[in-house]
Coordinates of C-alpha atoms in Angstrom, one line a residue:
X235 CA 0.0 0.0 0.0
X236 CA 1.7 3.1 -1.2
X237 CA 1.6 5.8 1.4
X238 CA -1.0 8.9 1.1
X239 CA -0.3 12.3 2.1
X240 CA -2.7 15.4 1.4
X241 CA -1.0 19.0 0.9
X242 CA -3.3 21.9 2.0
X243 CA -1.9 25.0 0.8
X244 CA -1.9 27.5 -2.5
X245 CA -0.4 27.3 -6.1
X246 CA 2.6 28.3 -7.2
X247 CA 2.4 29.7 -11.0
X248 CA 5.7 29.9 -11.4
X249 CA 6.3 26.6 -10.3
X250 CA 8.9 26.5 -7.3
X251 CA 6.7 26.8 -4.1
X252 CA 3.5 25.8 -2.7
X253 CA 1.2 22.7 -3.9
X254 CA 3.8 23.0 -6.8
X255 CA 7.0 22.2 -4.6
X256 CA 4.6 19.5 -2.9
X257 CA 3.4 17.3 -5.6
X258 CA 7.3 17.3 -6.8
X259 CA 8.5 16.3 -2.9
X260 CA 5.8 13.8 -2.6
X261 CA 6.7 12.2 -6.1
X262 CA 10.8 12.4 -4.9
X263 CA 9.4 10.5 -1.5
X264 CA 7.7 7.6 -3.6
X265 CA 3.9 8.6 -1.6
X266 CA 0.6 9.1 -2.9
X267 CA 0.7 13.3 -2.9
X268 CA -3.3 14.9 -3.1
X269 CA -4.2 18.8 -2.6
X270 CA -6.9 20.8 -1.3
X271 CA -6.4 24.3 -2.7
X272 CA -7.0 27.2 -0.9
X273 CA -5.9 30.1 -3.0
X274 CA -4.4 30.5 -6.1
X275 CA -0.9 32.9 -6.6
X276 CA 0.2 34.6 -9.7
X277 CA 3.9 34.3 -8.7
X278 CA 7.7 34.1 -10.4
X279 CA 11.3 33.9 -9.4
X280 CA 11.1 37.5 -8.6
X281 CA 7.7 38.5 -6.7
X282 CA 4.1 37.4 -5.9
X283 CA 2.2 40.1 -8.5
X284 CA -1.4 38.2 -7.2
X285 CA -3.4 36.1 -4.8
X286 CA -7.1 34.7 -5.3
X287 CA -8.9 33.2 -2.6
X288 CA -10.7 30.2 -3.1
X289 CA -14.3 30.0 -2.0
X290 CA -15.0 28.2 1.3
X291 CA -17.6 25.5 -0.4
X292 CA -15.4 24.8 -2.6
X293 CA -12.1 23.8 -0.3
X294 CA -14.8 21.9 2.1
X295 CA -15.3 20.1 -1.8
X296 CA -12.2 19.1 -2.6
X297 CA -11.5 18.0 0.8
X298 CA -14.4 16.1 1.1
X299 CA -13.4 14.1 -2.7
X300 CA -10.6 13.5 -1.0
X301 CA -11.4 11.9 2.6
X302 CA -14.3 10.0 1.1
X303 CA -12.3 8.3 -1.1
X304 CA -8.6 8.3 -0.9
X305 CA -8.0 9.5 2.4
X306 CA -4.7 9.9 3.6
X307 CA -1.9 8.8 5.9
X308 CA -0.7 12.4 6.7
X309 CA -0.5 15.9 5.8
X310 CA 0.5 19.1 5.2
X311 CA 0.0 22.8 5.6
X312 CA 1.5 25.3 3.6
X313 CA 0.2 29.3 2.4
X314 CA -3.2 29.5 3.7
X315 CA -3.6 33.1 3.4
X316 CA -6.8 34.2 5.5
X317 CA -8.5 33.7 9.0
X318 CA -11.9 31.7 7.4
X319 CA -9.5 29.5 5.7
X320 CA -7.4 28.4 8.8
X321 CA -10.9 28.0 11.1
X322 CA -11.8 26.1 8.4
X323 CA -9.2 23.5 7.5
X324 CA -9.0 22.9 11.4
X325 CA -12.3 22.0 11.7
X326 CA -11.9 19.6 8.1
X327 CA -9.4 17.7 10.2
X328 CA -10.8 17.5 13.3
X329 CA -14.4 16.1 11.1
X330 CA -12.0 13.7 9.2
X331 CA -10.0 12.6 12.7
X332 CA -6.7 13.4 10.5
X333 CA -3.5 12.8 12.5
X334 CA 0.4 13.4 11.1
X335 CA -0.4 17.2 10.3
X336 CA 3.2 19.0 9.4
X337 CA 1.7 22.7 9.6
X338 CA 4.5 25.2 8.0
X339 CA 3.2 28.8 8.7
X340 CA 4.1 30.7 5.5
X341 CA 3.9 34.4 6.8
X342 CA 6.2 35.8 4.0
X343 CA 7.1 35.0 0.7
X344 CA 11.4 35.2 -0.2
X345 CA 10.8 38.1 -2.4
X346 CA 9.0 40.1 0.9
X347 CA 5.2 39.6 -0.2
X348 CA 2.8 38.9 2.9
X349 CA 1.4 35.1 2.2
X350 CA -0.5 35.2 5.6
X351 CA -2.9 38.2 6.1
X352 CA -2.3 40.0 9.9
X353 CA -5.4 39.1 11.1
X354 CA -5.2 35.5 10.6
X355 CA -1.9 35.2 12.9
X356 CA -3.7 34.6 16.1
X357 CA -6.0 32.2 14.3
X358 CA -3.0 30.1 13.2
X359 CA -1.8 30.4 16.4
X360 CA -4.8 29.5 18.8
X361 CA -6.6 26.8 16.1
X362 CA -4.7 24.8 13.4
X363 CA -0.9 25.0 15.6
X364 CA -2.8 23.5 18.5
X365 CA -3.9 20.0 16.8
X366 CA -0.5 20.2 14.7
X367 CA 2.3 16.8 15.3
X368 CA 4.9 19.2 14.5
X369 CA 5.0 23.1 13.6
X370 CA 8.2 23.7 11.2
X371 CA 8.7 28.0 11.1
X372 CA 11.6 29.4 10.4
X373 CA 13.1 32.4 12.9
X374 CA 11.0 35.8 11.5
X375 CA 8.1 33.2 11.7
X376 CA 9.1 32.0 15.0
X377 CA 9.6 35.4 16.4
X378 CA 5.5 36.0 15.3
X379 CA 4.3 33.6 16.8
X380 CA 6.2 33.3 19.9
X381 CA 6.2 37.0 20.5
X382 CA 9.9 37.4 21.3
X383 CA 13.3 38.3 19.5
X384 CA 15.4 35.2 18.6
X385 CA 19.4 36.8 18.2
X386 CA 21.0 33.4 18.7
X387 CA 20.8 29.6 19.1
X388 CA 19.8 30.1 23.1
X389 CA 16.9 32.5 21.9
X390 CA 15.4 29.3 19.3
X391 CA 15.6 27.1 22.0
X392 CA 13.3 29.4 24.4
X393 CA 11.2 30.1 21.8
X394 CA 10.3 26.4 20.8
X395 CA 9.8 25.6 24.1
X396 CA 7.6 28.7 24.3
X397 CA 5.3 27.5 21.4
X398 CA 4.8 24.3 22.6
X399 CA 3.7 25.3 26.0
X400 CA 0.8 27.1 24.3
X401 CA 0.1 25.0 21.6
X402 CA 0.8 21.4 22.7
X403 CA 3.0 20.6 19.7
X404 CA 6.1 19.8 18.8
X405 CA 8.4 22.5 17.4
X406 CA 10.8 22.5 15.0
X407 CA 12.9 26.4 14.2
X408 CA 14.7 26.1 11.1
X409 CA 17.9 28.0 11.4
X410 CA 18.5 29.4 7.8
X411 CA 18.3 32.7 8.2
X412 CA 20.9 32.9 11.1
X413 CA 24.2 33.1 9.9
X414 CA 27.3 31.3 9.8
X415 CA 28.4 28.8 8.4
X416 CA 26.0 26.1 9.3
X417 CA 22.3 26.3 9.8
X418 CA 20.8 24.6 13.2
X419 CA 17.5 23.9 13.2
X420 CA 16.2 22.7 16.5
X421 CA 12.9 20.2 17.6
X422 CA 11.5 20.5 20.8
X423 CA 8.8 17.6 21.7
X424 CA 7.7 18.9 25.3
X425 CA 10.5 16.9 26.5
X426 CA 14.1 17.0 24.9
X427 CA 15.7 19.0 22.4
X428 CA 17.3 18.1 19.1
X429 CA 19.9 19.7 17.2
X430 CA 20.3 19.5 13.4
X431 CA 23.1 20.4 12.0
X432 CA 24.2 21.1 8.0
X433 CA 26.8 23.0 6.0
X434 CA 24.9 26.3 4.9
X435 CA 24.9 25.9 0.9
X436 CA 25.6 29.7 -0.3
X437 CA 23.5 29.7 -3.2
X438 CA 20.3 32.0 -4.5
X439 CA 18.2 28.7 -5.5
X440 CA 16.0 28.5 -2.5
X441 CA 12.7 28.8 -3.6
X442 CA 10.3 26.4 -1.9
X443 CA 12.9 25.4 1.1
X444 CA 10.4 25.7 3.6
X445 CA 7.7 24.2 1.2
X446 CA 9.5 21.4 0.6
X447 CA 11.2 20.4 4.1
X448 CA 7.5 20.2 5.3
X449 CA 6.6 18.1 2.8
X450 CA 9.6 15.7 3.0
X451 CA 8.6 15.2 6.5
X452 CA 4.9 14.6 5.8
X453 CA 5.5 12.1 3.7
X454 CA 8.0 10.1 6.0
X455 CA 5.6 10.4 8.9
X456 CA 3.3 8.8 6.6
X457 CA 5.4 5.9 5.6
X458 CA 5.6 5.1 9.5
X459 CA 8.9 7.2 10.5
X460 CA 8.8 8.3 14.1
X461 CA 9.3 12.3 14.2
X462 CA 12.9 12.6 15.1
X463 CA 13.9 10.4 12.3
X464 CA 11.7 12.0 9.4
X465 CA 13.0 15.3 10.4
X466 CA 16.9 13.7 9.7
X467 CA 15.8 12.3 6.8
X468 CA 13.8 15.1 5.9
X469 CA 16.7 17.4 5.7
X470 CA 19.0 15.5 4.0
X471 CA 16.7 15.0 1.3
X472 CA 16.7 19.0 0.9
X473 CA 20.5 19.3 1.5
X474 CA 20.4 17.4 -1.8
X475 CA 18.0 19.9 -3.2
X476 CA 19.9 22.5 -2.7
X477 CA 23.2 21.1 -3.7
X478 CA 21.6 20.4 -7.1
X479 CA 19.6 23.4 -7.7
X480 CA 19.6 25.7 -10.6
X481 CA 19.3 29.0 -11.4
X482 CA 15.0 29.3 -12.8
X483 CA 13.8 32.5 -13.7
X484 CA 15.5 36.5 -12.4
X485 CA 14.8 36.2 -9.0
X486 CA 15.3 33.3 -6.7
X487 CA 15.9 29.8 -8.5
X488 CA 15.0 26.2 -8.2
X489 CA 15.6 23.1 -6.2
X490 CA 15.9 19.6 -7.6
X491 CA 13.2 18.0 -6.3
X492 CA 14.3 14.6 -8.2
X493 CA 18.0 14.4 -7.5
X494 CA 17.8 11.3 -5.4
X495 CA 15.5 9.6 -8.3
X496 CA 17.3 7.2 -10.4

């Protein structure tokens, strides 16, 4: 039986982020990817020129072809834009019972465009982070939500643990926009820390990182990896992304998504 893992999130037009960085990820993994879209972007290399918000009906739609049918193992959230949206993907997967849920809190795009409006921040926060396995933001998103300025590796450490006192789930800060010359991300599970450690690849093909490091873990939770583990394998997979990128586009270029496909 072929793992399942749904992606809830927005499109990517030009191809590097979003459902579009998902479906590639899932493929890479060897799962079953699906999507419920939310909104759709018009979006490059260079900026996001566009977003249009899906009606409410019609996400309850496709999530409902989905769940009667197919269901799925795990999933996924990525850009979801708007406060109605999160209330009401939380509520889908509390109806559906769905565990494994990998929520990444897109706030900002690379190229500096707002992907989550201001008023939806406390709704992410109080709703869909609470019934979350993991949380994956990276440090601007983790200073939002925990409400306190990370300068160093101590300050990630606080504020994971922070987040998960308030929303009961397990944290993971990814480093990359610290400097140096390795990114540390960190995990807290309410109970221990753990440290990930990689060289820092100095290159401008970065488009979908966070997309896709979500993803990657979704789909190894879904094949039966316990957290810990899918994170490690999780980033290595993107290491290897980003190692094999190219340049796509003006602005900010592409990962491989199939470099470990033979």
């Amino acid at each position: 039986m072929v793992a399942r893992v749904m992606t809830v999130a927005s499109t990517d037009s030009g191809g590097g982020a979003g459902i579009m960085a998902d479906l590639k990820t899932f493929t890479a993994m060897k799962v079953f990817g699906t999507a419920v879209i939310v909104s759709l972007t018009a979006q490059n290399s260079v900026t996001v020129k566009s977003i249009y918000e899906l009606p409410l009906k019609f996400i309850n739609e496709q999530f409902d072809a989905i769940m009667e049918d197919i269901g799925t193992d795990a999933a996924k959230t990525g850009m979801l834009y708007t406060e109605p949206i999160i209330s009401n993907i939380t509520e889908k997967f509390k109806q559906y019972g769905i565990k494994k849920i990998v929520v990444d809190p897109v706030m900002i795009s690379k190229t500096n465009v707002r992907l989550l409006r201001e008023d939806a921040v406390e709704s992410m926060k109080s709703k869909l982070m609470k019934i979350a396995d993991l949380i994956t933001p990276n440090i601007p998103e983790s200073e939002v939500i925990s409400s306190m300025k990370i300068r160093n590796f101590g300050d990630s450490k606080k504020a994971a643990k922070k987040i998960h006192e308030f929303t009961g789930s397990a944290v993971l800060i990814k480093g990359g926009h610290a400097g140096g010359d390795c990114s540390i991300d960190i995990l807290y599970d309410g109970s221990e820390y753990y440290e990930y450690k990689s060289r820092r690849i100095f290159t401008k093909n970065t488009h979908g990182t966070g997309d896709t490091l979500s993803a990657s873990i979704a789909s190894y939770l879904a094949s039966g990896k316990k957290l810990p583990e899918a994170i490690e394998l999780a980033k290595r997979y993107v290491e290897g992304a980003i190692q094999n990128s190219f340049p796509m586009g003006k602005g900010y270029g592409a990962l491989s998504h199939f470099w470990v496909i033979k």
